[in-house]
mmCIF file with all atom_site columns, C-alpha atoms in Angstrom:
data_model
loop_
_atom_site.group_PDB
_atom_site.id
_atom_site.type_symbol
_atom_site.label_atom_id
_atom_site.label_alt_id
_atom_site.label_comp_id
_atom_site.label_asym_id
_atom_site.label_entity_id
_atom_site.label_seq_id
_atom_site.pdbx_PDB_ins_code
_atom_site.Cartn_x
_atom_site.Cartn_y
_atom_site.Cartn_z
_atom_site.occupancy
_atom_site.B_iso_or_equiv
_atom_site.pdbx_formal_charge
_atom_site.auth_seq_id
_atom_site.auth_comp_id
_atom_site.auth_asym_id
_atom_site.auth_atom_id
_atom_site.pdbx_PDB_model_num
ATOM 1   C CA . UNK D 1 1   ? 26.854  4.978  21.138  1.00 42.00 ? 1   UNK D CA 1
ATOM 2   C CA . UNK D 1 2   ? 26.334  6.987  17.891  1.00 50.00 ? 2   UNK D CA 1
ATOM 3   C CA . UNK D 1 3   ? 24.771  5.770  14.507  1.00 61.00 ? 3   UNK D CA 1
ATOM 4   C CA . UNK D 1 4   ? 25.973  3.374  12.473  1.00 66.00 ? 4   UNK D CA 1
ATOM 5   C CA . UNK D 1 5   ? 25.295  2.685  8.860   1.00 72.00 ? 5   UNK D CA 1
ATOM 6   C CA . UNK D 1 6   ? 24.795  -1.037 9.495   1.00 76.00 ? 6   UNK D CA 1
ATOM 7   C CA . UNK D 1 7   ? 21.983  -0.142 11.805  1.00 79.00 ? 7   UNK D CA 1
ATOM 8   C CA . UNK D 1 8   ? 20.465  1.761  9.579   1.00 86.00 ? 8   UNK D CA 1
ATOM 9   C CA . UNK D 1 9   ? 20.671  -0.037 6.242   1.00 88.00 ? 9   UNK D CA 1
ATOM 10  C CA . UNK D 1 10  ? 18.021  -2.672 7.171   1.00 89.00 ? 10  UNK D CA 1
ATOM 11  C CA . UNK D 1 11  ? 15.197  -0.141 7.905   1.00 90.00 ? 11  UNK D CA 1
ATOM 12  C CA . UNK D 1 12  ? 15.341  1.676  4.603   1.00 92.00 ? 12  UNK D CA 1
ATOM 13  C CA . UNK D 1 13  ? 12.823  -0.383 3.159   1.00 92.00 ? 13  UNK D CA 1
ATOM 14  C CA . UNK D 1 14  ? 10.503  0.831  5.682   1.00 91.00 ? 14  UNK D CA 1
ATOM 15  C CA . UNK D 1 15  ? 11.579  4.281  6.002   1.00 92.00 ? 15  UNK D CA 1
ATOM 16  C CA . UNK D 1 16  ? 11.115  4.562  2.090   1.00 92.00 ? 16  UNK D CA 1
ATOM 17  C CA . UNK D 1 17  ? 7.522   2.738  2.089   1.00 90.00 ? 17  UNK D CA 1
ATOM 18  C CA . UNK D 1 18  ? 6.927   5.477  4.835   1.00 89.00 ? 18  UNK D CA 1
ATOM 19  C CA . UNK D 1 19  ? 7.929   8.005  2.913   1.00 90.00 ? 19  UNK D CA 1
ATOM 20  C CA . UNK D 1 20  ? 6.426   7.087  0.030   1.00 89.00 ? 20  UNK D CA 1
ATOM 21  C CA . UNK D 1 21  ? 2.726   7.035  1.604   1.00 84.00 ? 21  UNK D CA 1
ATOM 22  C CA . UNK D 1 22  ? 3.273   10.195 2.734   1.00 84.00 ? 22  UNK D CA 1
ATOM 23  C CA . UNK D 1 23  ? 4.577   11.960 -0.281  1.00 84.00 ? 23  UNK D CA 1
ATOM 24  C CA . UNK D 1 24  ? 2.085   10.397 -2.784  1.00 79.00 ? 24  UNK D CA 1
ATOM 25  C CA . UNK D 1 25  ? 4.779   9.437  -5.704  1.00 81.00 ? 25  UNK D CA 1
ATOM 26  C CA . UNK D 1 26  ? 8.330   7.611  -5.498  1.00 86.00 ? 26  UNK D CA 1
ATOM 27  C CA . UNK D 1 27  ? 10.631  10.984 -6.368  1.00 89.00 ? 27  UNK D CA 1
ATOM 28  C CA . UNK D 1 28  ? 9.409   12.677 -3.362  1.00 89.00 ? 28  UNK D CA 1
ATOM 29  C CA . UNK D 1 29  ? 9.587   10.270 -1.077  1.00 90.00 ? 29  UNK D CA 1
ATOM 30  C CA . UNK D 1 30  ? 13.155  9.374  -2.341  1.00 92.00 ? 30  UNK D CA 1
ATOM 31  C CA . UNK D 1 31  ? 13.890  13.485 -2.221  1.00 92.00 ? 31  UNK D CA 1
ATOM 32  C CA . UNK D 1 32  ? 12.478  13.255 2.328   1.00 92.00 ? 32  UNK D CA 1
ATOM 33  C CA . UNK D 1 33  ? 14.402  9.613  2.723   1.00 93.00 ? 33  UNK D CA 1
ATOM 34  C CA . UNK D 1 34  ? 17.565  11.216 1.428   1.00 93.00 ? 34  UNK D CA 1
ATOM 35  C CA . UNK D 1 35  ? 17.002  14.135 3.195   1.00 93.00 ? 35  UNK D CA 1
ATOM 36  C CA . UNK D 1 36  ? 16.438  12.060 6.250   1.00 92.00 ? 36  UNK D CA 1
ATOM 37  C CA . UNK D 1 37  ? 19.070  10.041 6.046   1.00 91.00 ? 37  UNK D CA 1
ATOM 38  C CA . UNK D 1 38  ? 21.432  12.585 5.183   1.00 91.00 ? 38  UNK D CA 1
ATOM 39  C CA . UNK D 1 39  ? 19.984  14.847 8.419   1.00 91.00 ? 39  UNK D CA 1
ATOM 40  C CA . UNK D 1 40  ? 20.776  11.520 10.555  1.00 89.00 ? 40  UNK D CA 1
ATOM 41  C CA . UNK D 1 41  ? 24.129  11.493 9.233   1.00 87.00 ? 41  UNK D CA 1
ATOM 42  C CA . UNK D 1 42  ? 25.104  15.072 10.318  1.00 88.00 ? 42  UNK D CA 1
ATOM 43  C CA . UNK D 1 43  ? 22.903  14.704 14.032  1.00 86.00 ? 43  UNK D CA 1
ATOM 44  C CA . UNK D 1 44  ? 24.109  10.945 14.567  1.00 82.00 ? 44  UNK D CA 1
ATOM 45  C CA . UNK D 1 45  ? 25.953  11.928 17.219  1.00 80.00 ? 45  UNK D CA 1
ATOM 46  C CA . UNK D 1 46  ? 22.864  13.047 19.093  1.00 80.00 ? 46  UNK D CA 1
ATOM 47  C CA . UNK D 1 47  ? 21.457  9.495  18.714  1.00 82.00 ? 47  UNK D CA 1
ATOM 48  C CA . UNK D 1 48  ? 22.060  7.448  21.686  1.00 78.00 ? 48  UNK D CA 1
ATOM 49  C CA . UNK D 1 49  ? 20.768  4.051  23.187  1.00 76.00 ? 49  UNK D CA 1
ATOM 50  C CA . UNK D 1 50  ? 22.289  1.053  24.135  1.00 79.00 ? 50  UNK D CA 1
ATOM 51  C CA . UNK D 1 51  ? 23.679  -1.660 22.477  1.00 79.00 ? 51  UNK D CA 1
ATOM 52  C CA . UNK D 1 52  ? 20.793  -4.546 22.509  1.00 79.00 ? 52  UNK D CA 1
ATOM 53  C CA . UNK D 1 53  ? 17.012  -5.478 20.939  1.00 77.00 ? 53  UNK D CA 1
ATOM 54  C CA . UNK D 1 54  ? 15.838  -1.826 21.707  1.00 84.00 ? 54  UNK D CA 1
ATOM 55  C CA . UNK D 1 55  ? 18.461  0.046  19.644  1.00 83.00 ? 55  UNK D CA 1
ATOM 56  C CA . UNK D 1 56  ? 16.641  -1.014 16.406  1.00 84.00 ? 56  UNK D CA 1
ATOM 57  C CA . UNK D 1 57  ? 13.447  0.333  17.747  1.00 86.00 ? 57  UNK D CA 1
ATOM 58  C CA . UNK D 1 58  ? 14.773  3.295  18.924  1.00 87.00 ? 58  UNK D CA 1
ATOM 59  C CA . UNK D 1 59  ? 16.911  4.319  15.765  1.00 88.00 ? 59  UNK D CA 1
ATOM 60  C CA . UNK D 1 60  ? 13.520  3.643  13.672  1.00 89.00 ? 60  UNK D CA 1
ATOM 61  C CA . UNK D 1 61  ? 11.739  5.799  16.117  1.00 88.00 ? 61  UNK D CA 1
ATOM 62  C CA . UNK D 1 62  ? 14.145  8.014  16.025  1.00 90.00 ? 62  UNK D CA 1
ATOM 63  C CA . UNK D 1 63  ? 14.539  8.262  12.076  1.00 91.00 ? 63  UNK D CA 1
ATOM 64  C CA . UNK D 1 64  ? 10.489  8.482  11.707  1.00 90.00 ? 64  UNK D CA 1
ATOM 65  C CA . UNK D 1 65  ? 10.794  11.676 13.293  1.00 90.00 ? 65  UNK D CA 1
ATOM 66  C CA . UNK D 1 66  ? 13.087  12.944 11.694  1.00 91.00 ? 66  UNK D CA 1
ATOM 67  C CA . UNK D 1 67  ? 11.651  12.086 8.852   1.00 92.00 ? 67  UNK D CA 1
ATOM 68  C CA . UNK D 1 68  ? 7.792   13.604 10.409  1.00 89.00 ? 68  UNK D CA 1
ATOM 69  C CA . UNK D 1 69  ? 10.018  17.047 10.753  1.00 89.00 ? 69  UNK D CA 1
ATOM 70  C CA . UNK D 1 70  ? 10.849  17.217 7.477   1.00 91.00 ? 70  UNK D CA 1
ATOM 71  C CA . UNK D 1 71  ? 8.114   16.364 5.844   1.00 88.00 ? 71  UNK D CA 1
ATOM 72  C CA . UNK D 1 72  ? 6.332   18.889 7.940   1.00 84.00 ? 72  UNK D CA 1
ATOM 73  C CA . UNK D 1 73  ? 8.932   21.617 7.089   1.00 85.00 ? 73  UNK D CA 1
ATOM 74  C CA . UNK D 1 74  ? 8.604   20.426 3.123   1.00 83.00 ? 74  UNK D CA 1
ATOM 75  C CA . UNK D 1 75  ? 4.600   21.088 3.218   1.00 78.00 ? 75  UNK D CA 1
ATOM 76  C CA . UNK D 1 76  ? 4.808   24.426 5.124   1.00 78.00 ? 76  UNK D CA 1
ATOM 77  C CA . UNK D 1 77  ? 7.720   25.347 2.613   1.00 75.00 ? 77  UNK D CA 1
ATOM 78  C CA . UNK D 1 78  ? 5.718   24.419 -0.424  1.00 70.00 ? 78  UNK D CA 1
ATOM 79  C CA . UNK D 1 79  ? 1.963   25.673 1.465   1.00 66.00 ? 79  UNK D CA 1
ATOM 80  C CA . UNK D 1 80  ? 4.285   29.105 1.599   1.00 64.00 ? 80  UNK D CA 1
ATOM 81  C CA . UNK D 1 81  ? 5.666   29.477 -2.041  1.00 58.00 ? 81  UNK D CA 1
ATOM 82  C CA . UNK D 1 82  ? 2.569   27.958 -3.245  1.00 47.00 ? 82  UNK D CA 1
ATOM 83  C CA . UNK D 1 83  ? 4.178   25.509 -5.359  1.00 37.00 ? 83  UNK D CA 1
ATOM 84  C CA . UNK D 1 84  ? 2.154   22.311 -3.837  1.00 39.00 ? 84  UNK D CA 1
ATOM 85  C CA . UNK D 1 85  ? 0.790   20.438 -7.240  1.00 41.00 ? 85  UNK D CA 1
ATOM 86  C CA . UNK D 1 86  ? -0.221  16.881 -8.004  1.00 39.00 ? 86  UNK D CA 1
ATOM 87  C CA . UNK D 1 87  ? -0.246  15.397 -11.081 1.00 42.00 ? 87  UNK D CA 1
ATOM 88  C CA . UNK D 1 88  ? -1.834  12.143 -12.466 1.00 43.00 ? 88  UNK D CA 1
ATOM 89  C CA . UNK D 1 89  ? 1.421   10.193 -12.823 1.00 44.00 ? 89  UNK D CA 1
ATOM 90  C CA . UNK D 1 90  ? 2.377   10.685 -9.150  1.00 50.00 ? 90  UNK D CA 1
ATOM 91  C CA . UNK D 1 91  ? -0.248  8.154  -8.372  1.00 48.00 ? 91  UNK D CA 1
ATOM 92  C CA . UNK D 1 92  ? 1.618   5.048  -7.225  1.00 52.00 ? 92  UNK D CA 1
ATOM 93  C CA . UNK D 1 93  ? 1.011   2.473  -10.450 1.00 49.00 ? 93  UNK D CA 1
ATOM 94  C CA . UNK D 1 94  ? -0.228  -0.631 -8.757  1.00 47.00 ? 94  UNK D CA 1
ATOM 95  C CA . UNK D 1 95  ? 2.225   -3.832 -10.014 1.00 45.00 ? 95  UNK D CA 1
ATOM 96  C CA . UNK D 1 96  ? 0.576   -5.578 -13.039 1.00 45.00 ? 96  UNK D CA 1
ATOM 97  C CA . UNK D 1 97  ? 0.814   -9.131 -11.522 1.00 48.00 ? 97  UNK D CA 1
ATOM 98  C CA . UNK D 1 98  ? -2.059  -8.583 -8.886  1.00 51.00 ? 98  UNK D CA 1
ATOM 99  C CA . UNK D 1 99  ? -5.363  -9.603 -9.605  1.00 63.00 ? 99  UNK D CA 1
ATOM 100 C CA . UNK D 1 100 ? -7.241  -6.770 -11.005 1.00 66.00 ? 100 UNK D CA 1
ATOM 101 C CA . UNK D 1 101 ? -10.314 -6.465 -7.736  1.00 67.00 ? 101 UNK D CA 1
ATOM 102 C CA . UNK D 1 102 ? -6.630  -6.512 -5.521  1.00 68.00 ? 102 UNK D CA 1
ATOM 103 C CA . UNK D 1 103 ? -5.959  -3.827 -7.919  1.00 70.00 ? 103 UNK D CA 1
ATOM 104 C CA . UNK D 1 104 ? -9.122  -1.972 -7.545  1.00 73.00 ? 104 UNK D CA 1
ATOM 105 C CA . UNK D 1 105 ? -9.013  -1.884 -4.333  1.00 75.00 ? 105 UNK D CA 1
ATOM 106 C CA . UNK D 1 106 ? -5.706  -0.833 -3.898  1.00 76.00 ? 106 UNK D CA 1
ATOM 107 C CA . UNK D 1 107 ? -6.409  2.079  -5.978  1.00 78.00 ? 107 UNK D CA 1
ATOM 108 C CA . UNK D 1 108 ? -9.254  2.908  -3.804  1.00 80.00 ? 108 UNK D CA 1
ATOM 109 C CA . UNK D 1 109 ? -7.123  2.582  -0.765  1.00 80.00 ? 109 UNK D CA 1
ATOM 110 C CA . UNK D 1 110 ? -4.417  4.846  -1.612  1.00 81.00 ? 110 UNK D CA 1
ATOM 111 C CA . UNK D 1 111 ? -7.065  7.597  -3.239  1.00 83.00 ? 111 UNK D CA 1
ATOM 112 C CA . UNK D 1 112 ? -8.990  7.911  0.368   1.00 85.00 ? 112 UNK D CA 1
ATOM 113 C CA . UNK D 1 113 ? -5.570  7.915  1.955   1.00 84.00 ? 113 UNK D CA 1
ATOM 114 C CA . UNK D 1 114 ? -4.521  10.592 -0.198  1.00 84.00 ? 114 UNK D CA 1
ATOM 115 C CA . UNK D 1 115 ? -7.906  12.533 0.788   1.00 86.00 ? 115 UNK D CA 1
ATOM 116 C CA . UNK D 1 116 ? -7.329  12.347 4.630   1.00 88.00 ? 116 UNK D CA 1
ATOM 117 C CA . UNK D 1 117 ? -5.639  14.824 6.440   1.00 89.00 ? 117 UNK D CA 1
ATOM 118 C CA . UNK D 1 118 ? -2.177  14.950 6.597   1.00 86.00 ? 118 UNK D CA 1
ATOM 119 C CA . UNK D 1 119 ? -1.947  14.048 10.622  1.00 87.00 ? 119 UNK D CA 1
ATOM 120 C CA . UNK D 1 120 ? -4.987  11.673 9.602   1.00 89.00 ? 120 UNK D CA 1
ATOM 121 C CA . UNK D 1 121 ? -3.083  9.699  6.824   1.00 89.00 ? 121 UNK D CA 1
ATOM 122 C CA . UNK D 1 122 ? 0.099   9.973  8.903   1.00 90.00 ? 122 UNK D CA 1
ATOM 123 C CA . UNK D 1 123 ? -0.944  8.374  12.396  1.00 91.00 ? 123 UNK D CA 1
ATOM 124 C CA . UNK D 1 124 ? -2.719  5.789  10.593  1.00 90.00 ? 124 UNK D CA 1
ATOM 125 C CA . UNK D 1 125 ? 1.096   5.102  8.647   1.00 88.00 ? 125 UNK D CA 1
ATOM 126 C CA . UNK D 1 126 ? 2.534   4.998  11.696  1.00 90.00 ? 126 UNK D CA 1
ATOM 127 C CA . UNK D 1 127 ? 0.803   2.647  13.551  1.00 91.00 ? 127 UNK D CA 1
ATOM 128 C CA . UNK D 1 128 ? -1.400  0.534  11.251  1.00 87.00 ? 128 UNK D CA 1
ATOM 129 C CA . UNK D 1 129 ? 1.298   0.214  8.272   1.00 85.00 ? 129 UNK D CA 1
ATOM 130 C CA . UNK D 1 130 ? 4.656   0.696  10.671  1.00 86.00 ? 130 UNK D CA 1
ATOM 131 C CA . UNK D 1 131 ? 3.054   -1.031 13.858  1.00 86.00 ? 131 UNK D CA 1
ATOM 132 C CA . UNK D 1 132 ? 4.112   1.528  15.858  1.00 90.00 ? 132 UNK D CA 1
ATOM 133 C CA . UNK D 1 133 ? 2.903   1.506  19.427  1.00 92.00 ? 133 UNK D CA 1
ATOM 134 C CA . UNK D 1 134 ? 0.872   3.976  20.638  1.00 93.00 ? 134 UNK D CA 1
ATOM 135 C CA . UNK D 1 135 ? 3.832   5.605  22.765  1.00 93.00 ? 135 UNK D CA 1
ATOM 136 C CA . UNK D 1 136 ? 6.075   5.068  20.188  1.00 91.00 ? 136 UNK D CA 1
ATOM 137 C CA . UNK D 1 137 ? 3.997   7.237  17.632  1.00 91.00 ? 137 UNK D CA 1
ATOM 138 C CA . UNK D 1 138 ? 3.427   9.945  20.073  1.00 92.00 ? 138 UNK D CA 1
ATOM 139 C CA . UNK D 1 139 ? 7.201   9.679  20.352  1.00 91.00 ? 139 UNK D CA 1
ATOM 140 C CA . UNK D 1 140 ? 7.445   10.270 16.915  1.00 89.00 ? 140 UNK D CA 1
ATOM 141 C CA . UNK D 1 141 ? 4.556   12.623 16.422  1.00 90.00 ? 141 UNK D CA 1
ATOM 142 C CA . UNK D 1 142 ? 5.736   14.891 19.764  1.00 90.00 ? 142 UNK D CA 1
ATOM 143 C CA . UNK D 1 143 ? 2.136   14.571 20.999  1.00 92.00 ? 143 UNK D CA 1
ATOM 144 C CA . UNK D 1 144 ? -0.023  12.783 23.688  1.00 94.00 ? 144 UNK D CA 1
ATOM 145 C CA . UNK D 1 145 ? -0.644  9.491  23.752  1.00 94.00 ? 145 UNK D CA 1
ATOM 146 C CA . UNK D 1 146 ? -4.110  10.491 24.171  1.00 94.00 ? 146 UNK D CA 1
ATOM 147 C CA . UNK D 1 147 ? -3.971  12.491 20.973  1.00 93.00 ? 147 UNK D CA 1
ATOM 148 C CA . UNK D 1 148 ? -2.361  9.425  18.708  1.00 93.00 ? 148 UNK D CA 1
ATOM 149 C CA . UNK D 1 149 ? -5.450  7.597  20.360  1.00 93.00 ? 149 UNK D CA 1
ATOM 150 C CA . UNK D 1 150 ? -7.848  9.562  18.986  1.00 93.00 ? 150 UNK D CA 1
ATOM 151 C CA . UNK D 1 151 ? -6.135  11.009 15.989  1.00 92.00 ? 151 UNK D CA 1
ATOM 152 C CA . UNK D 1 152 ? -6.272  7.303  15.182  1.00 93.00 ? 152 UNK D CA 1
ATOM 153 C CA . UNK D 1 153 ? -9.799  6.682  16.103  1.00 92.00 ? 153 UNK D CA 1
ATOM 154 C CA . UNK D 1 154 ? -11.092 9.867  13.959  1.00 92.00 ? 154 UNK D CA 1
ATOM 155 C CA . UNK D 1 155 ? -8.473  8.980  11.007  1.00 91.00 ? 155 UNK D CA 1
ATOM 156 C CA . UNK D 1 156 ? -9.919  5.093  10.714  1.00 90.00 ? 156 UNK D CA 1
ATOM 157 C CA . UNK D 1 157 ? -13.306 5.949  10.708  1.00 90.00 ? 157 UNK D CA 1
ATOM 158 C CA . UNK D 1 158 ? -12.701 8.462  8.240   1.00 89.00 ? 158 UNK D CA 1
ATOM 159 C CA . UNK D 1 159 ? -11.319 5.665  6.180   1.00 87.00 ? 159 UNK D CA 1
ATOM 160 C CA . UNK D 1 160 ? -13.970 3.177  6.710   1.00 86.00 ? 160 UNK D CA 1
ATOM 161 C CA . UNK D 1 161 ? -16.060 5.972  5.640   1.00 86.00 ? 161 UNK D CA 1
ATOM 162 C CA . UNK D 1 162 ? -14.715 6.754  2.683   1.00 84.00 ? 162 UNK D CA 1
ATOM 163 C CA . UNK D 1 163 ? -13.545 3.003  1.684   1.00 80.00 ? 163 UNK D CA 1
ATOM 164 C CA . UNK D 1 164 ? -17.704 2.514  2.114   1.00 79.00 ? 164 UNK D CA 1
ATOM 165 C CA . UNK D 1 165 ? -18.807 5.787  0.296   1.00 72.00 ? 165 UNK D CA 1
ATOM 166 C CA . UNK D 1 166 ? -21.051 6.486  2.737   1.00 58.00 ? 166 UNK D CA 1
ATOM 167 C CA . UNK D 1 167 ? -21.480 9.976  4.158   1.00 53.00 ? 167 UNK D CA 1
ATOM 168 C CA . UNK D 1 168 ? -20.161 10.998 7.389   1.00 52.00 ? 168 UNK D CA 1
ATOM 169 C CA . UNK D 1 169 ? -22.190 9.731  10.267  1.00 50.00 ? 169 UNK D CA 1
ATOM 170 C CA . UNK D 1 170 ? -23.660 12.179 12.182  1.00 56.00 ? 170 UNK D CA 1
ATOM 171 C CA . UNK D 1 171 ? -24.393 12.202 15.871  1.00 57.00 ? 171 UNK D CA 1
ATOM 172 C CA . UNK D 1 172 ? -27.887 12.265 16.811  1.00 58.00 ? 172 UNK D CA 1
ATOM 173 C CA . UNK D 1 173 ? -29.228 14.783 18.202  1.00 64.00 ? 173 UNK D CA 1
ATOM 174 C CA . UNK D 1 174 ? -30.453 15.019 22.015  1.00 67.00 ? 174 UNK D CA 1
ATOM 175 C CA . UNK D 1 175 ? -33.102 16.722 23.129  1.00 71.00 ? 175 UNK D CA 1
ATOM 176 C CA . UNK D 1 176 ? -32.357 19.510 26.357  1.00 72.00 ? 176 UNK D CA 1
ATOM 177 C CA . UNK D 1 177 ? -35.123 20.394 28.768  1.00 67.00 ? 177 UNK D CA 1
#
């Protein structure tokens, strides 16, 4: 069974809060969902699973990496023409109707996002913010199960690191006779 646009019209919201985490700002992350969803369009026919409570998981699965492709293939374009800038107003604006320490810390959240790693900030999208099994991100990710685990494991304390300002723990040292 191919894809359908009715199967794919109630994840958008997710695929474009995906996106939008990734990218940093909402043009570029609508620029990699169209992209996406325009790239599922033309491979749909490659998409295949059954008709039942998997097929939803599976076309999200299968749209997150397409999505991880391009994004990949956007930052190794823009890494190559050297035409990868931020600027100060693609900062996501947090909504005015939050309590300003919810703001705060919002803000704070999204800066040390932004400051991880790429695969850092991604697996931690993926299965923290998307609730993404493990298998189901290494799906997605084309890597190990293994590797998600500890991708995930460096990438959170990395957070909790910088969400706490402290420095970088390091390991103590043992002493060899």
């Amino acid at each position: 069974m191919s894809l359908v646009l009715d199967d794919v019209l109630p994840l958008l919201p997710r695929l474009r809060r995906h996106a939008r985490l990734l990218c940093g700002d909402s043009a570029r992350a609508d620029d990699l969902l169209q992209d996406t969803l325009e790239r599922a369009a033309r491979k749909g026919a490659l998409f295949h699973a059954e008709p039942g409570p998997e097929r939803m998981d599976a076309m999200r699965n299968w749209l997150l990496t397409l999505m991880h492709r391009l994004y990949l293939n956007q930052r190794r374009d823009a890494r190559e023409a050297l035409h990868d800038s931020l600027d100060d107003e693609d900062t996501p604006q947090p909504l005015v109707h939050e309590p300003q320490q919810q703001v705060a810390l919002r803000l704070d959240l999204e800066r040390a996002l932004a400051a991880l790693p790429a695969a850092s900030r991604e697996i931690l999208l993926l299965v923290c913010v998307e609730e993404l099994s493990y298998q189901d991100a290494a799906q997605v990710l084309d890597v190990p199960v293994g590797t998600v685990m500890s991708r995930l494991s460096r990438a959170r304390e990395r957070l909790r690191q910088s969400m706490s300002g402290a420095a970088p723990a390091r390991p103590p040292l043992r002493v060899v006779k």
